[in-house]
XYZ file of C-alpha atoms in Angstrom:
349
model
C -75.269 18.919 -114.079
C -77.554 21.336 -115.912
C -78.485 25.005 -115.336
C -81.282 24.763 -113.302
C -79.650 22.579 -111.203
C -76.210 24.395 -110.647
C -79.303 27.069 -109.296
C -80.979 25.049 -107.041
C -77.687 23.850 -105.325
C -77.046 27.631 -105.632
C -79.859 28.693 -103.625
C -79.644 26.407 -100.745
C -75.754 27.161 -100.353
C -77.477 30.623 -99.649
C -79.759 30.206 -97.656
C -77.896 27.545 -95.988
C -74.931 30.130 -95.421
C -77.297 32.456 -93.454
C -78.696 30.135 -91.774
C -74.616 29.753 -90.706
C -73.816 33.523 -89.705
C -70.227 34.297 -88.510
C -69.839 36.051 -85.448
C -69.382 39.362 -86.973
C -72.866 38.859 -88.192
C -74.311 37.574 -85.483
C -73.134 40.723 -83.453
C -74.237 42.913 -86.185
C -77.427 41.553 -86.137
C -78.136 41.643 -82.422
C -76.827 45.089 -82.449
C -79.542 45.930 -85.230
C -82.197 43.618 -83.622
C -81.531 45.612 -80.354
C -81.959 49.434 -81.644
C -84.904 48.136 -84.507
C -87.390 45.787 -81.433
C -86.178 47.823 -78.410
C -85.487 50.986 -78.873
C -87.834 52.292 -81.603
C -85.325 52.813 -84.150
C -86.199 53.082 -88.339
C -84.829 50.930 -90.859
C -83.324 53.774 -92.102
C -81.337 55.389 -88.752
C -79.771 51.878 -88.141
C -78.790 51.998 -92.091
C -77.015 55.094 -91.715
C -75.583 54.057 -88.178
C -74.015 51.136 -89.606
C -72.994 52.150 -93.026
C -75.347 49.829 -94.970
C -78.264 50.293 -97.070
C -81.954 49.700 -95.333
C -82.838 46.814 -97.663
C -79.175 45.026 -95.744
C -81.295 45.931 -92.475
C -84.109 44.406 -93.104
C -82.530 41.287 -94.235
C -80.382 41.420 -91.401
C -83.611 41.799 -88.966
C -85.170 38.777 -90.666
C -82.289 36.916 -90.978
C -82.120 37.382 -86.753
C -85.925 36.547 -86.759
C -84.940 33.523 -88.710
C -81.967 32.587 -86.435
C -84.551 32.514 -83.134
C -81.686 35.872 -82.220
C -85.282 37.486 -82.056
C -88.132 36.015 -80.368
C -91.427 38.553 -80.241
C -93.530 37.268 -77.890
C -97.246 39.187 -77.437
C -98.361 38.562 -73.891
C -101.557 39.507 -72.331
C -103.207 38.611 -68.892
C -103.744 35.121 -68.204
C -107.507 35.798 -68.132
C -107.658 37.828 -71.107
C -108.252 35.571 -74.160
C -106.660 37.979 -76.913
C -107.114 35.018 -80.260
C -110.763 34.871 -79.171
C -111.112 38.383 -79.105
C -110.025 39.001 -82.124
C -112.124 36.806 -84.108
C -114.837 38.068 -82.161
C -114.486 41.496 -83.222
C -113.615 40.695 -86.286
C -116.970 37.878 -86.872
C -119.528 40.543 -85.543
C -117.816 43.807 -86.765
C -117.974 44.865 -82.725
C -115.435 48.374 -82.038
C -113.834 46.088 -79.330
C -114.240 42.555 -78.130
C -112.599 41.237 -74.217
C -113.063 37.533 -73.693
C -111.764 36.401 -70.505
C -111.604 33.123 -68.862
C -114.527 30.891 -68.250
C -114.239 29.497 -65.145
C -113.269 25.785 -65.046
C -116.411 24.514 -63.575
C -118.836 26.604 -65.818
C -121.567 24.841 -66.799
C -124.666 25.991 -68.690
C -126.801 26.868 -65.983
C -123.769 29.322 -64.279
C -123.865 32.866 -63.826
C -121.924 35.539 -65.581
C -118.323 34.897 -64.479
C -117.831 37.035 -61.366
C -114.612 38.919 -63.552
C -116.884 40.337 -66.364
C -117.318 43.480 -64.352
C -113.404 44.180 -63.275
C -112.476 43.580 -66.887
C -115.555 45.987 -68.055
C -114.475 48.394 -65.711
C -110.619 48.494 -66.981
C -112.074 48.883 -70.543
C -114.428 51.583 -69.139
C -111.096 53.772 -67.959
C -109.877 53.376 -71.318
C -112.784 54.382 -73.560
C -114.473 57.748 -71.356
C -112.451 60.509 -72.080
C -112.838 63.838 -69.913
C -115.888 65.841 -70.613
C -117.756 62.824 -71.767
C -121.606 61.560 -70.045
C -121.508 57.962 -69.371
C -124.821 56.358 -69.219
C -125.591 52.714 -67.396
C -128.332 50.325 -67.503
C -129.729 48.169 -65.074
C -128.164 44.628 -64.582
C -125.798 42.591 -62.102
C -123.287 43.006 -64.863
C -123.237 46.920 -64.950
C -123.611 46.760 -60.984
C -120.791 44.842 -60.795
C -118.780 46.973 -63.381
C -119.653 50.202 -61.319
C -118.062 48.644 -57.973
C -115.029 47.508 -59.493
C -114.496 51.061 -61.225
C -111.082 52.864 -60.045
C -110.357 55.226 -62.382
C -112.360 56.793 -64.734
C -111.868 60.419 -66.156
C -114.151 63.148 -65.097
C -117.774 62.912 -66.881
C -121.333 62.836 -66.166
C -123.002 59.732 -65.167
C -126.471 59.468 -66.335
C -128.753 56.010 -65.360
C -130.618 55.049 -68.935
C -133.189 52.582 -66.948
C -135.433 52.344 -63.983
C -134.595 49.710 -61.267
C -135.584 46.227 -60.653
C -137.419 47.391 -57.798
C -137.672 50.618 -55.573
C -136.778 49.196 -52.523
C -133.632 47.786 -54.022
C -132.484 51.400 -55.783
C -129.857 51.979 -52.758
C -127.974 48.857 -54.168
C -128.553 49.123 -57.965
C -128.517 51.472 -60.572
C -128.377 54.702 -58.164
C -125.875 52.945 -56.040
C -123.558 52.694 -59.379
C -124.568 55.460 -61.058
C -123.072 57.338 -57.925
C -120.213 55.190 -57.414
C -119.269 55.680 -60.937
C -119.864 59.796 -59.824
C -117.653 59.412 -57.268
C -114.646 57.750 -58.661
C -115.045 60.180 -61.464
C -115.891 63.378 -60.065
C -118.662 64.105 -62.394
C -122.384 64.868 -62.098
C -124.786 62.030 -61.334
C -128.431 61.878 -62.545
C -130.103 58.683 -61.398
C -133.543 57.070 -61.578
C -135.573 57.404 -58.419
C -138.521 55.037 -60.081
C -139.245 50.821 -60.894
C -138.090 50.094 -64.298
C -141.538 48.511 -65.155
C -144.982 50.547 -64.519
C -148.380 49.316 -64.474
C -149.493 50.951 -67.498
C -148.760 53.261 -69.840
C -150.269 56.063 -68.336
C -148.437 55.842 -64.681
C -144.712 55.043 -67.120
C -145.739 58.668 -68.667
C -146.807 60.125 -65.328
C -143.525 59.920 -64.029
C -141.121 60.855 -66.869
C -142.562 64.061 -66.556
C -141.176 64.111 -62.570
C -138.888 66.454 -62.951
C -135.637 64.332 -61.568
C -136.590 61.577 -64.536
C -137.199 64.166 -67.173
C -133.652 65.853 -65.692
C -131.997 62.650 -66.373
C -134.204 61.823 -69.723
C -132.504 64.852 -70.992
C -128.807 63.880 -70.841
C -129.921 60.587 -72.933
C -129.150 62.433 -76.207
C -125.604 63.726 -74.979
C -124.762 60.111 -73.687
C -121.176 59.171 -75.285
C -120.863 56.187 -74.004
C -123.177 53.737 -72.364
C -122.640 49.861 -70.608
C -125.704 47.883 -70.524
C -126.518 44.080 -69.713
C -128.234 41.247 -71.719
C -130.578 38.676 -70.368
C -132.097 35.232 -71.800
C -136.187 34.902 -71.749
C -135.650 32.837 -68.742
C -136.881 33.033 -65.351
C -133.412 34.811 -63.318
C -131.889 35.577 -66.401
C -134.177 38.516 -67.552
C -135.386 41.509 -65.013
C -138.171 42.118 -67.339
C -139.275 38.235 -67.888
C -139.454 38.147 -63.757
C -141.355 41.328 -63.295
C -144.003 40.293 -65.639
C -147.633 38.077 -65.075
C -147.260 34.296 -66.486
C -150.068 35.521 -68.654
C -147.593 38.036 -70.082
C -144.734 35.887 -70.163
C -146.930 33.513 -72.174
C -147.907 36.725 -74.405
C -144.153 38.098 -75.290
C -142.669 34.623 -75.886
C -145.328 33.761 -78.781
C -143.825 36.369 -80.154
C -140.521 34.506 -80.357
C -138.930 36.998 -77.769
C -134.801 35.704 -77.231
C -133.187 38.426 -75.809
C -133.883 41.263 -73.582
C -132.268 44.639 -72.722
C -132.801 47.431 -71.165
C -136.602 46.593 -71.327
C -136.390 46.107 -74.657
C -137.233 42.418 -76.676
C -135.331 41.053 -79.181
C -135.882 37.932 -81.208
C -133.434 35.784 -82.410
C -131.818 37.562 -85.713
C -132.202 40.532 -83.242
C -135.824 42.617 -84.546
C -136.995 44.417 -81.934
C -140.669 42.220 -80.497
C -143.444 43.299 -78.237
C -142.630 47.268 -78.667
C -145.827 47.628 -76.747
C -143.535 46.737 -73.245
C -141.515 49.832 -73.754
C -145.144 52.233 -73.310
C -144.684 50.815 -69.530
C -140.909 50.786 -68.926
C -139.029 53.736 -67.774
C -135.969 53.001 -70.024
C -133.989 54.705 -73.108
C -135.245 54.415 -75.491
C -134.022 51.846 -78.909
C -133.641 54.798 -81.153
C -131.063 56.964 -78.309
C -129.401 53.979 -77.828
C -128.306 53.273 -81.404
C -127.183 57.104 -81.936
C -124.637 56.661 -78.729
C -121.113 56.664 -80.307
C -120.378 53.573 -77.934
C -122.501 50.916 -75.995
C -120.730 48.277 -74.042
C -122.076 44.977 -73.205
C -121.209 43.241 -70.073
C -122.744 39.891 -70.645
C -121.253 36.414 -70.562
C -122.340 32.392 -69.381
C -123.837 29.685 -71.662
C -126.575 30.158 -70.822
C -126.975 33.706 -72.539
C -125.554 32.465 -75.432
C -127.842 32.497 -77.767
C -129.479 35.303 -76.455
C -126.036 38.062 -76.709
C -125.656 36.844 -80.407
C -129.597 37.948 -80.654
C -128.418 41.869 -79.265
C -125.030 41.831 -81.838
C -127.429 40.853 -84.270
C -129.508 44.378 -82.836
C -126.960 46.687 -84.352
C -126.997 48.443 -80.654
C -124.135 47.364 -79.235
C -120.596 48.265 -80.168
C -118.255 46.500 -77.922
C -118.910 43.297 -76.099
C -117.238 42.006 -72.449
C -117.898 38.183 -72.064
C -116.272 34.945 -71.619
C -114.348 32.233 -73.501
C -117.222 29.759 -73.867
C -120.288 32.551 -74.795
C -117.039 33.610 -77.358
C -117.354 29.928 -78.647
C -120.279 29.626 -79.227
C -120.883 32.602 -80.972
C -117.932 32.018 -83.240
C -119.614 28.719 -84.184
C -123.007 29.715 -85.144
C -124.420 31.435 -88.177
C -122.562 34.657 -88.957
C -124.566 37.921 -89.078
C -124.942 39.419 -92.955
C -123.801 42.785 -91.869
C -121.254 44.170 -89.307
C -124.258 45.011 -87.006
C -121.940 47.343 -84.207
C -119.942 48.917 -87.372
C -123.000 49.668 -89.695
C -125.687 50.280 -86.550
C -128.210 48.575 -88.801
C -131.952 47.946 -87.559
C -132.779 44.291 -88.599
C -136.399 45.508 -89.098
C -135.378 48.286 -92.167
C -133.595 45.406 -93.710
């Protein structure tokens, strides 16, 4: 047998002997593993206790994993998909991505999964700190989120947009702002006005009214915002449903693919139809871009392409969505930049 063959046999024997740990070695490995994984002691502390080097401790811990003495499990609630969440966060450069299981019977026409609101409420409970200013934009998803809030540090809550219809204020954005403020114990600044007005002059006049102007004064102080996303289709975009047929056709001709807080975007995340904003009671896009944390709550396959468009806009930093949308976003062409981290405006590129 030549020297290379002897070395190979020696290595194989060493490997087998490591796998055939004796009872003393097994007991020691189990004790070290308990100190490290359960008691949180460092390898240096363990080495001092057992009178060995920290390198010996590292080898023993590695062998304990190989021998199945230690099994490491990563557990999250069944409704959360940790793998997709992390992949989506990395692909779009999001600060936070939380993906929940889509309903088993989900179709392309199905609405946002109902559990998005509850998960988003828990996420806001993590992101909001005492003294923050929380902004809530109109949207069914944000309304469901507010209804699910059970804990929130004391903060000021401000409404970022007018409502879909003045007659629904008590059931929509205004109530969401009140609910969040009640949970947090902070002040509420609602906006009692429609989101879309007939003309720019009427919108400007409303913005100057005391209550609305007071809410607008808080926009630059918002630290965390929650928004919804809509596709440019009936029943999925609030703005789409508020316009005339002629106006819808006009904006469709500009390539609008998504809507968020009365701002329109094409498939690449560029803003289109900016003149619409002059008729709206809403936070300006430039102000949204300056908010440190903007959480979009949106799901359902019918919104998948719209969500991708808004992610490309650089206005959103975090996303709560479902597995069907995540799969769509993970297979479509990736954005060139990391929009959420760069906060870059596609119009300036």
